[in-house]
Amino acid sequence: MSIKNTAENYGSIAKWLHWITAALFLVAYVSVYYSHWFLEPRTPASFNAFQIHLSVGASVGVIVILRIIWRLSNPTPRDEPGSRLAHFAAHLGHYALYAVMIIMPVTGYLGTGGNINYFFMFELPKFEDTWLFELLVNNWLGMSFSEFEKPIDFIHKDVMGAWIVWLLIVGHVVAALYHHHVKKDRTLYKMTSGK
Ligand code: HEM
Ligand code: HEM
C-alpha cells in the first residue's frame, strides 16, 4: 500500500488519519453522553469521563492540522462515476466535515472553564489563563470569561454537538454504505483495503 494517495486510492497516512479521527469522534460522543446519562454529576467518575472528552477533542484539533497539510500535499483520488451534482454534494460534505473537525475542538477549548488533564498525563492550561484570552477577550472585547463562554458553549453543545455534527457524520456514513451496497463502486475500498 502506498504511503501517499494515488489516483485510485487514499494512501496509508490518509487512511490512518481518517480512521483515527472517526474513532476519536466516537469516543468524544460516548464519553460526554455516558457522563450525562449514567454518572452522577461532580463525582470522580464524571470528572474522568469529562477529561477523556477534552483529551480526545484536543487530539482531533491536532490531527486536523496534520490532515489538512497531508491533503494539500497529495492528490485526491479520482471520484467514482456519478452525476456532477453527486460529486458536488460529496465534496461539499467533506469540506463540511473538515469545518466540524476545526470548529469542535476550537469552540470546546475556548468555552471550557477548566484545565485539560491530557489523558491523565499532563495539564494544558484553560483558555481563560492564556495571554490570548487577556488580549482578545478581556482587553479587546471587554468581556469576562462567563460572558464569553455562553455563546461559545451554545455553538459547541446546542448547535454543533447536539445536531449538525452527528447529522453530517450519519449522512457521510450512509453515503459510504450506499456507494458500497447499492452502487457497488469502489468508494469504501478507496478508504479501506484499496482493492
Ligand atoms: C471532536 C471534537 C468534539 C466533539 C465532537 C464534541 C462534542 C460534544 C458534545 C456532543 C457535547 C454535549 C452536548 C450536549 O450537552 O448536548 C459536548 C459538550 C462539551 N464539550 Fe465537547 N466536543 C469536542 C471537543 C471538545 C473539546 C476539545 C473540549 C475542550 C477542550 C470540549 C469541551 C466540552 C464541554 C466543556 C462540554 C460540556 C460538558 C457538559 O455539559 O457536561 N469538547 N461536546
Ligand atoms: C464509520 C464511519 C465512517 C465511514 C464508514 C467513512 C467512510 C469514508 C469513505 C468511504 C471515504 C472516501 C470517500 C470518497 O473519497 O469519495 C471517506 C472520506 C472522508 N471522510 Fe469518512 N467515514 C467515516 C467517518 C468519518 C468521520 C467521523 C469524519 C470526520 C468527522 C470523516 C471525514 C471524512 C473526510 C473529510 C473525507 C474526505 C477524505 C479526506 O480528505 O480525508 N469520516 N470517509
Coordinates of N, CA and C and ligand atoms in Angstrom, one line a residue:
M1 N 0.8 -1.2 0.0 CA 0.0 0.0 0.0 C 0.9 1.3 0.0
S2 N 0.5 2.2 -0.9 CA 1.4 3.4 -1.0 C 1.1 4.3 0.3
I3 N 2.2 5.0 0.7 CA 2.0 6.0 1.8 C 1.2 7.2 1.3
K4 N 1.5 7.6 0.1 CA 0.8 8.8 -0.4 C -0.5 8.4 -1.2
N5 N -1.4 9.3 -1.3 CA -2.6 9.0 -2.1 C -2.2 8.7 -3.6
T6 N -3.0 7.9 -4.3 CA -2.8 7.8 -5.7 C -4.1 8.2 -6.4
A7 N -4.2 8.1 -7.7 CA -5.4 8.5 -8.4 C -6.6 7.5 -8.0
E8 N -6.2 6.3 -7.6 CA -7.3 5.2 -7.3 C -7.7 5.2 -5.8
N9 N -6.6 5.4 -5.0 CA -6.9 5.1 -3.5 C -6.3 6.2 -2.6
Y10 N -6.9 6.3 -1.4 CA -6.2 7.0 -0.4 C -5.0 6.2 0.1
G11 N -3.9 6.9 0.4 CA -2.7 6.1 0.9 C -2.8 5.8 2.4
S12 N -1.8 5.1 2.9 CA -1.9 4.7 4.3 C -2.0 5.8 5.3
I13 N -1.3 6.9 5.0 CA -1.3 8.0 6.0 C -2.7 8.6 6.1
A14 N -3.3 8.9 4.9 CA -4.6 9.5 4.8 C -5.6 8.5 5.5
K15 N -5.5 7.2 5.3 CA -6.4 6.2 5.9 C -6.3 6.3 7.4
W16 N -5.0 6.2 7.9 CA -4.8 6.3 9.4 C -5.4 7.5 10.0
L17 N -5.1 8.7 9.3 CA -5.7 9.9 9.9 C -7.2 9.9 9.9
H18 N -7.8 9.4 8.8 CA -9.2 9.3 8.7 C -9.8 8.4 9.8
W19 N -9.3 7.2 9.9 CA -10.0 6.2 10.9 C -9.7 6.6 12.3
I20 N -8.5 7.2 12.6 CA -8.2 7.6 14.0 C -9.3 8.7 14.3
T21 N -9.4 9.7 13.4 CA -10.4 10.7 13.6 C -11.8 10.2 13.9
A22 N -12.2 9.2 13.1 CA -13.5 8.6 13.2 C -13.7 8.0 14.7
A23 N -12.6 7.3 15.1 CA -12.6 6.7 16.4 C -12.7 7.8 17.5
L24 N -11.9 8.9 17.3 CA -11.9 9.9 18.3 C -13.3 10.6 18.4
F25 N -14.0 10.8 17.3 CA -15.3 11.4 17.3 C -16.3 10.4 18.1
L26 N -16.1 9.1 17.9 CA -17.0 8.2 18.6 C -16.7 8.3 20.1
V27 N -15.5 8.3 20.5 CA -15.2 8.4 21.9 C -15.6 9.8 22.5
A28 N -15.5 10.8 21.7 CA -15.9 12.2 22.2 C -17.4 12.1 22.5
Y29 N -18.2 11.5 21.7 CA -19.6 11.4 21.9 C -20.0 10.5 23.1
V30 N -19.3 9.3 23.1 CA -19.7 8.3 24.1 C -19.3 8.9 25.5
S31 N -18.1 9.5 25.6 CA -17.7 10.0 26.9 C -18.6 11.1 27.5
V32 N -19.0 12.0 26.6 CA -19.9 13.1 27.1 C -21.3 12.6 27.4
Y33 N -21.9 11.8 26.6 CA -23.2 11.3 26.9 C -23.3 10.2 27.9
Y34 N -22.2 9.4 28.0 CA -22.2 8.4 29.1 C -22.2 9.2 30.4
S35 N -21.4 10.2 30.5 CA -21.3 11.0 31.7 C -22.7 11.7 32.0
H36 N -23.4 12.3 31.0 CA -24.7 12.9 31.2 C -25.7 11.9 31.6
W37 N -25.7 10.8 31.0 CA -26.9 9.9 31.2 C -26.7 8.9 32.3
F38 N -25.4 8.5 32.6 CA -25.2 7.4 33.5 C -24.5 7.7 34.8
L39 N -23.8 8.9 34.8 CA -23.0 9.2 36.0 C -23.6 10.4 36.8
E40 N -23.3 10.3 38.1 CA -23.7 11.4 39.0 C -22.8 12.6 38.7
P41 N -23.4 13.8 38.5 CA -22.5 15.0 38.3 C -21.6 15.2 39.4
R42 N -20.4 15.8 39.1 CA -19.4 16.2 40.1 C -18.9 15.0 41.0
T43 N -18.8 13.9 40.4 CA -18.1 12.7 41.0 C -16.8 12.5 40.3
P44 N -15.9 11.7 40.9 CA -14.6 11.4 40.2 C -14.9 10.7 38.9
A45 N -15.9 9.8 38.8 CA -16.1 9.1 37.5 C -16.6 10.1 36.5
S46 N -17.4 11.1 36.8 CA -17.9 12.0 35.7 C -16.7 13.0 35.4
F47 N -15.9 13.3 36.3 CA -14.7 14.1 36.0 C -13.8 13.4 35.0
N48 N -13.6 12.1 35.3 CA -12.7 11.3 34.4 C -13.3 11.2 33.0
A49 N -14.6 11.0 32.9 CA -15.3 10.9 31.6 C -15.1 12.2 30.8
F50 N -15.3 13.3 31.6 CA -15.2 14.6 31.0 C -13.7 14.9 30.5
Q51 N -12.7 14.5 31.3 CA -11.4 14.6 30.9 C -11.0 13.8 29.6
I52 N -11.7 12.7 29.5 CA -11.5 11.9 28.3 C -12.1 12.7 27.1
H53 N -13.3 13.3 27.3 CA -13.9 14.1 26.2 C -12.9 15.2 25.8
L54 N -12.3 15.9 26.8 CA -11.5 17.0 26.5 C -10.2 16.6 25.8
S55 N -9.6 15.4 26.3 CA -8.4 14.9 25.7 C -8.6 14.5 24.2
V56 N -9.7 13.7 24.0 CA -10.0 13.2 22.7 C -10.2 14.4 21.8
G57 N -11.0 15.4 22.3 CA -11.3 16.5 21.4 C -10.1 17.3 21.1
A58 N -9.2 17.5 22.0 CA -8.0 18.2 21.8 C -7.1 17.5 20.7
S59 N -7.1 16.1 20.8 CA -6.4 15.3 19.8 C -6.9 15.5 18.4
V60 N -8.3 15.7 18.3 CA -8.8 16.0 17.0 C -8.3 17.3 16.4
G61 N -8.1 18.3 17.3 CA -7.6 19.6 17.0 C -6.2 19.5 16.4
V62 N -5.4 18.6 16.9 CA -4.0 18.4 16.4 C -4.1 17.6 15.1
I63 N -4.9 16.6 15.1 CA -4.9 15.7 13.9 C -5.4 16.4 12.7
V64 N -6.4 17.3 12.9 CA -6.9 18.0 11.7 C -5.9 18.9 11.0
I65 N -4.9 19.4 11.8 CA -3.9 20.2 11.2 C -3.0 19.3 10.3
L66 N -2.6 18.1 10.8 CA -1.8 17.2 10.0 C -2.6 16.8 8.8
R67 N -3.9 16.6 9.0 CA -4.8 16.1 7.9 C -4.8 17.1 6.8
I68 N -5.0 18.4 7.1 CA -5.1 19.4 6.1 C -3.7 19.5 5.4
I69 N -2.6 19.5 6.1 CA -1.3 19.6 5.5 C -1.2 18.4 4.5
W70 N -1.6 17.2 5.0 CA -1.4 16.0 4.1 C -2.3 16.1 2.9
R71 N -3.5 16.5 3.1 CA -4.5 16.6 2.0 C -4.0 17.6 0.9
L72 N -3.4 18.7 1.4 CA -2.9 19.7 0.4 C -1.6 19.3 -0.3
S73 N -0.9 18.3 0.3 CA 0.3 17.9 -0.4 C 0.2 16.6 -1.1
N74 N -1.0 16.2 -1.4 CA -1.3 14.9 -2.0 C -2.4 15.0 -3.1
P75 N -2.4 14.2 -4.1 CA -3.5 14.2 -5.0 C -4.7 13.6 -4.3
T76 N -6.0 14.0 -4.6 CA -7.1 13.3 -4.0 C -7.6 12.2 -5.0
P77 N -7.9 11.0 -4.6 CA -8.3 10.0 -5.5 C -9.5 10.4 -6.4
R78 N -9.5 9.9 -7.6 CA -10.5 10.3 -8.6 C -11.9 9.9 -8.0
D79 N -12.9 10.7 -8.4 CA -14.3 10.3 -8.0 C -14.8 9.1 -8.7
E80 N -15.6 8.3 -8.1 CA -16.3 7.2 -8.8 C -17.3 7.8 -9.8
P81 N -17.7 7.1 -10.9 CA -18.6 7.6 -11.8 C -19.9 8.1 -11.1
G82 N -20.5 9.2 -11.5 CA -21.7 9.8 -10.9 C -22.0 11.1 -11.5
S83 N -23.2 11.7 -11.1 CA -23.6 13.0 -11.7 C -22.7 14.1 -11.1
R84 N -22.7 15.2 -11.8 CA -22.0 16.4 -11.3 C -22.5 16.8 -9.9
L85 N -23.8 16.7 -9.8 CA -24.5 17.1 -8.5 C -24.0 16.2 -7.4
A86 N -23.9 14.9 -7.7 CA -23.5 13.9 -6.6 C -22.0 14.2 -6.2
H87 N -21.2 14.5 -7.2 CA -19.8 14.8 -6.9 C -19.7 16.1 -6.1
F88 N -20.5 17.1 -6.5 CA -20.5 18.4 -5.8 C -21.0 18.2 -4.3
A89 N -22.0 17.4 -4.1 CA -22.6 17.1 -2.8 C -21.5 16.4 -1.9
A90 N -20.8 15.4 -2.5 CA -19.8 14.7 -1.8 C -18.6 15.6 -1.4
H91 N -18.2 16.5 -2.3 CA -17.1 17.4 -1.9 C -17.5 18.4 -0.8
L92 N -18.8 18.9 -1.0 CA -19.3 19.8 0.0 C -19.4 19.1 1.4
G93 N -19.8 17.9 1.4 CA -19.9 17.1 2.6 C -18.5 17.0 3.3
H94 N -17.5 16.7 2.5 CA -16.1 16.5 3.0 C -15.6 17.8 3.6
Y95 N -15.9 19.0 2.9 CA -15.4 20.3 3.4 C -16.2 20.6 4.7
A96 N -17.5 20.2 4.8 CA -18.2 20.5 6.0 C -17.6 19.6 7.1
L97 N -17.2 18.4 6.9 CA -16.6 17.6 7.9 C -15.3 18.2 8.4
Y98 N -14.5 18.8 7.4 CA -13.3 19.5 7.9 C -13.6 20.6 8.8
A99 N -14.7 21.4 8.4 CA -15.1 22.5 9.2 C -15.4 22.0 10.6
V100 N -16.2 20.9 10.7 CA -16.5 20.4 12.0 C -15.3 20.0 12.8
M101 N -14.3 19.4 12.1 CA -13.1 18.9 12.8 C -12.3 20.1 13.4
I102 N -12.5 21.3 12.8 CA -11.9 22.5 13.3 C -12.7 23.2 14.4
I103 N -14.0 23.4 14.1 CA -14.9 24.1 14.9 C -15.1 23.5 16.3
M104 N -15.2 22.1 16.3 CA -15.5 21.4 17.6 C -14.3 21.6 18.6
P105 N -13.1 21.3 18.2 CA -12.0 21.5 19.2 C -11.8 23.0 19.6
V106 N -12.0 23.9 18.6 CA -11.8 25.3 18.9 C -12.9 25.8 19.9
T107 N -14.1 25.5 19.6 CA -15.2 26.0 20.5 C -15.1 25.3 21.8
G108 N -14.8 24.0 21.8 CA -14.7 23.2 23.0 C -13.6 23.9 23.9
Y109 N -12.4 24.2 23.4 CA -11.3 24.7 24.2 C -11.7 26.1 24.7
L110 N -12.2 27.0 23.8 CA -12.5 28.4 24.2 C -13.5 28.4 25.3
G111 N -14.5 27.5 25.3 CA -15.6 27.6 26.2 C -15.5 26.8 27.5
T112 N -14.3 26.1 27.7 CA -14.2 25.3 28.9 C -13.5 26.0 30.0
G113 N -14.1 26.0 31.2 CA -13.6 26.7 32.3 C -12.5 26.0 33.2
G114 N -12.1 24.8 32.7 CA -11.1 24.0 33.5 C -10.0 23.6 32.6
N115 N -8.8 23.3 33.3 CA -7.7 22.8 32.5 C -8.0 21.4 31.9
I116 N -7.2 21.1 30.8 CA -7.3 19.8 30.2 C -6.2 18.9 30.9
N117 N -6.6 17.8 31.5 CA -5.6 16.9 32.0 C -5.4 15.8 30.9
Y118 N -4.5 16.1 30.0 CA -4.5 15.3 28.7 C -4.2 13.8 29.0
F119 N -5.2 13.0 28.8 CA -5.1 11.6 29.1 C -4.4 11.3 30.4
F120 N -4.7 12.1 31.4 CA -4.2 12.0 32.8 C -2.6 12.0 32.8
M121 N -2.0 12.6 31.8 CA -0.6 12.6 31.8 C 0.0 14.0 32.1
F122 N -0.5 15.1 31.5 CA 0.0 16.4 31.8 C -1.2 17.4 31.6
E123 N -1.0 18.6 32.1 CA -2.1 19.6 32.1 C -1.9 20.6 31.0
L124 N -2.9 20.9 30.2 CA -2.9 22.0 29.3 C -3.7 23.2 29.9
P125 N -3.2 24.4 29.9 CA -4.0 25.5 30.6 C -5.3 25.8 29.9
K126 N -6.3 26.2 30.7 CA -7.6 26.6 30.1 C -7.4 27.9 29.4
F127 N -8.3 28.2 28.4 CA -8.2 29.4 27.6 C -8.1 30.7 28.5
E128 N -9.0 30.7 29.5 CA -9.0 31.8 30.4 C -7.7 32.2 31.0
D129 N -6.8 31.3 31.1 CA -5.5 31.6 31.7 C -4.4 31.9 30.7
T130 N -4.8 32.1 29.4 CA -3.7 32.4 28.4 C -3.7 33.9 28.1
W131 N -2.5 34.3 27.5 CA -2.4 35.7 27.2 C -3.3 36.1 26.1
L132 N -3.7 35.1 25.2 CA -4.7 35.4 24.1 C -6.0 35.8 24.7
F133 N -6.5 35.1 25.8 CA -7.7 35.5 26.4 C -7.7 36.9 26.9
E134 N -6.6 37.2 27.6 CA -6.3 38.5 28.1 C -6.4 39.6 27.0
L135 N -5.7 39.3 25.9 CA -5.6 40.3 24.8 C -6.9 40.4 24.1
L136 N -7.5 39.3 23.6 CA -8.7 39.4 22.8 C -10.0 39.6 23.5
V137 N -10.2 38.8 24.6 CA -11.5 38.8 25.2 C -11.6 39.9 26.3
N138 N -10.6 39.9 27.1 CA -10.6 40.9 28.2 C -10.4 42.3 27.7
N139 N -9.3 42.5 27.0 CA -9.0 43.9 26.5 C -9.8 44.4 25.3
W140 N -9.8 43.5 24.3 CA -10.4 43.9 23.0 C -11.9 43.9 23.1
L141 N -12.5 42.7 23.5 CA -14.0 42.6 23.6 C -14.5 43.2 24.9
G142 N -13.7 43.3 25.9 CA -14.2 43.8 27.2 C -15.1 42.9 27.9
M143 N -14.9 41.6 27.7 CA -15.9 40.6 28.3 C -15.2 39.8 29.4
S144 N -16.0 39.3 30.3 CA -15.4 38.4 31.3 C -15.6 37.0 30.7
F145 N -14.9 36.0 31.4 CA -15.0 34.6 30.8 C -16.4 34.1 30.8
S146 N -17.2 34.4 31.9 CA -18.6 33.8 31.9 C -19.4 34.5 30.8
E147 N -19.2 35.7 30.5 CA -20.0 36.3 29.3 C -19.6 35.7 28.0
F148 N -18.2 35.5 27.9 CA -17.7 35.0 26.6 C -18.1 33.5 26.4
E149 N -18.1 32.7 27.5 CA -18.3 31.3 27.3 C -19.7 30.9 26.8
K150 N -20.7 31.8 27.2 CA -22.1 31.4 26.9 C -22.4 31.1 25.4
P151 N -22.1 32.1 24.5 CA -22.4 31.9 23.1 C -21.5 30.8 22.5
I152 N -20.2 30.7 23.0 CA -19.3 29.6 22.5 C -19.8 28.2 22.9
D153 N -20.3 28.1 24.1 CA -20.9 26.8 24.6 C -22.1 26.5 23.8
F154 N -22.9 27.5 23.5 CA -24.1 27.3 22.7 C -23.8 26.7 21.4
I155 N -22.8 27.2 20.7 CA -22.4 26.7 19.4 C -21.8 25.3 19.6
H156 N -21.0 25.1 20.6 CA -20.3 23.7 20.7 C -21.4 22.7 21.1
K157 N -22.3 23.0 22.0 CA -23.2 21.9 22.5 C -24.5 21.9 21.8
D158 N -25.2 23.0 21.8 CA -26.6 23.0 21.3 C -26.7 23.0 19.8
V159 N -25.8 23.8 19.1 CA -25.9 23.8 17.6 C -25.1 22.7 17.0
M160 N -23.8 22.6 17.3 CA -23.0 21.6 16.6 C -23.1 20.2 17.2
G161 N -22.7 20.1 18.5 CA -22.7 18.8 19.1 C -24.0 18.0 19.1
A162 N -25.1 18.8 19.4 CA -26.4 18.1 19.6 C -27.0 17.8 18.2
W163 N -26.6 18.5 17.2 CA -27.3 18.4 15.9 C -26.4 18.2 14.7
I164 N -25.7 19.3 14.3 CA -25.0 19.4 13.0 C -24.0 18.3 12.8
V165 N -23.2 18.1 13.9 CA -22.1 17.1 13.8 C -22.5 15.7 13.5
W166 N -23.5 15.2 14.4 CA -23.8 13.8 14.2 C -24.7 13.7 12.9
L167 N -25.5 14.7 12.5 CA -26.2 14.6 11.3 C -25.3 14.5 10.1
L168 N -24.2 15.3 10.1 CA -23.3 15.2 9.0 C -22.6 13.9 8.9
I169 N -22.2 13.4 10.1 CA -21.5 12.1 10.2 C -22.4 10.9 9.7
V170 N -23.6 11.0 10.2 CA -24.6 9.9 9.8 C -24.8 10.0 8.2
G171 N -24.9 11.2 7.7 CA -25.1 11.4 6.3 C -23.9 10.8 5.5
H172 N -22.7 11.1 6.1 CA -21.4 10.6 5.5 C -21.4 9.1 5.5
V173 N -21.7 8.5 6.6 CA -21.7 7.0 6.7 C -22.7 6.4 5.8
V174 N -23.9 7.0 5.8 CA -25.0 6.4 4.9 C -24.5 6.5 3.4
A175 N -23.9 7.6 3.1 CA -23.4 7.8 1.7 C -22.4 6.7 1.4
A176 N -21.5 6.4 2.3 CA -20.4 5.4 2.1 C -21.1 4.0 1.9
L177 N -22.1 3.7 2.7 CA -22.7 2.4 2.7 C -23.6 2.3 1.4
Y178 N -24.2 3.4 1.0 CA -25.0 3.4 -0.3 C -24.0 3.1 -1.5
H179 N -22.9 3.8 -1.5 CA -21.9 3.5 -2.6 C -21.5 2.0 -2.6
H180 N -21.3 1.5 -1.4 CA -20.8 0.2 -1.3 C -21.8 -0.9 -1.6
H181 N -23.0 -0.7 -1.1 CA -24.0 -1.8 -1.2 C -25.0 -1.6 -2.3
V182 N -25.3 -0.3 -2.7 CA -26.3 -0.1 -3.7 C -25.6 0.2 -5.1
K183 N -24.7 1.2 -5.1 CA -24.0 1.5 -6.3 C -22.9 0.5 -6.6
K184 N -22.4 -0.2 -5.6 CA -21.4 -1.2 -5.7 C -20.1 -0.7 -6.4
D185 N -19.7 0.5 -6.0 CA -18.5 1.1 -6.6 C -17.3 1.0 -5.6
R186 N -16.2 1.7 -5.9 CA -15.0 1.5 -5.0 C -14.9 2.5 -3.9
T187 N -15.9 3.3 -3.7 CA -15.8 4.5 -2.7 C -15.2 4.0 -1.4
L188 N -15.8 2.9 -0.8 CA -15.4 2.5 0.5 C -14.0 1.8 0.4
Y189 N -13.8 1.1 -0.6 CA -12.5 0.4 -0.8 C -11.3 1.5 -0.8
K190 N -11.6 2.6 -1.4 CA -10.6 3.7 -1.5 C -10.0 4.1 -0.1
M191 N -10.9 4.0 0.9 CA -10.6 4.4 2.3 C -10.3 3.2 3.1
T192 N -10.4 1.9 2.6 CA -10.1 0.7 3.4 C -9.0 -0.1 2.7
S193 N -9.4 -1.3 2.2 CA -8.4 -2.2 1.7 C -7.7 -1.8 0.4
G194 N -8.4 -0.9 -0.4 CA -7.8 -0.4 -1.6 C -8.0 -1.4 -2.8
K195 N -8.7 -2.5 -2.6 CA -8.8 -3.5 -3.7 C -9.7 -3.0 -4.8
Ligands
HEM1 C1 -14.2 16.2 18.2 C2 -14.3 17.1 19.0 C3 -15.5 17.3 19.9 C4 -16.8 16.8 19.8 C5 -17.4 16.0 18.6 C6 -17.6 17.3 20.9 C7 -18.9 17.1 21.1 C8 -19.6 17.4 22.3 C9 -21.0 17.1 22.6 C10 -21.8 16.2 21.7 C11 -21.3 17.6 23.8 C12 -22.6 17.5 24.6 C13 -23.6 18.4 24.0 C14 -24.9 18.4 24.8 O1 -24.8 18.5 26.0 O2 -25.9 18.2 24.2 C15 -20.1 18.3 24.2 C16 -20.0 19.0 25.5 C17 -18.9 19.6 25.9 N1 -17.6 19.7 25.3 FE1 -17.2 18.8 23.5 N2 -16.7 18.0 21.7 C18 -15.5 18.0 21.1 C19 -14.3 18.6 21.6 C20 -14.2 19.3 22.8 C21 -13.0 19.9 23.3 C22 -11.6 19.9 22.6 C23 -13.3 20.5 24.5 C24 -12.5 21.3 25.5 C25 -11.2 21.4 25.4 C26 -14.8 20.2 24.8 C27 -15.5 20.7 25.8 C28 -16.8 20.4 26.1 C29 -17.5 20.8 27.3 C30 -17.0 21.7 28.4 C31 -18.8 20.3 27.2 C32 -19.9 20.5 28.2 C33 -19.9 19.2 29.0 C34 -21.1 19.1 30.0 O3 -22.1 19.8 29.8 O4 -21.0 18.2 30.9 N3 -15.2 19.5 23.7 N4 -19.1 18.2 23.3
HEM2 C1 -17.8 4.7 10.3 C2 -17.6 6.0 10.0 C3 -17.0 6.4 8.6 C4 -17.1 5.8 7.4 C5 -17.6 4.4 7.0 C6 -16.4 6.7 6.5 C7 -16.1 6.4 5.1 C8 -15.5 7.3 4.3 C9 -15.1 6.9 2.9 C10 -15.5 5.7 2.2 C11 -14.5 8.0 2.4 C12 -13.9 8.1 0.9 C13 -15.0 9.0 0.2 C14 -14.5 9.5 -1.2 O1 -13.3 9.6 -1.5 O2 -15.4 9.8 -2.0 C15 -14.3 9.0 3.4 C16 -13.7 10.2 3.2 C17 -13.7 11.2 4.2 N1 -14.2 11.1 5.5 FE1 -15.1 9.5 6.3 N2 -16.0 7.9 7.1 C18 -16.4 7.7 8.4 C19 -16.2 8.7 9.4 C20 -15.8 9.9 9.3 C21 -15.7 11.0 10.3 C22 -16.2 10.8 11.7 C23 -15.2 12.1 9.7 C24 -14.9 13.5 10.3 C25 -15.6 14.0 11.2 C26 -14.9 11.8 8.3 C27 -14.4 12.6 7.4 C28 -14.1 12.3 6.1 C29 -13.4 13.3 5.1 C30 -13.1 14.7 5.4 C31 -13.2 12.6 3.9 C32 -12.6 13.1 2.6 C33 -11.2 12.5 2.5 C34 -10.2 13.2 3.3 O3 -9.9 14.4 3.0 O4 -9.6 12.6 4.2 N3 -15.3 10.5 8.1 N4 -14.9 8.5 4.5

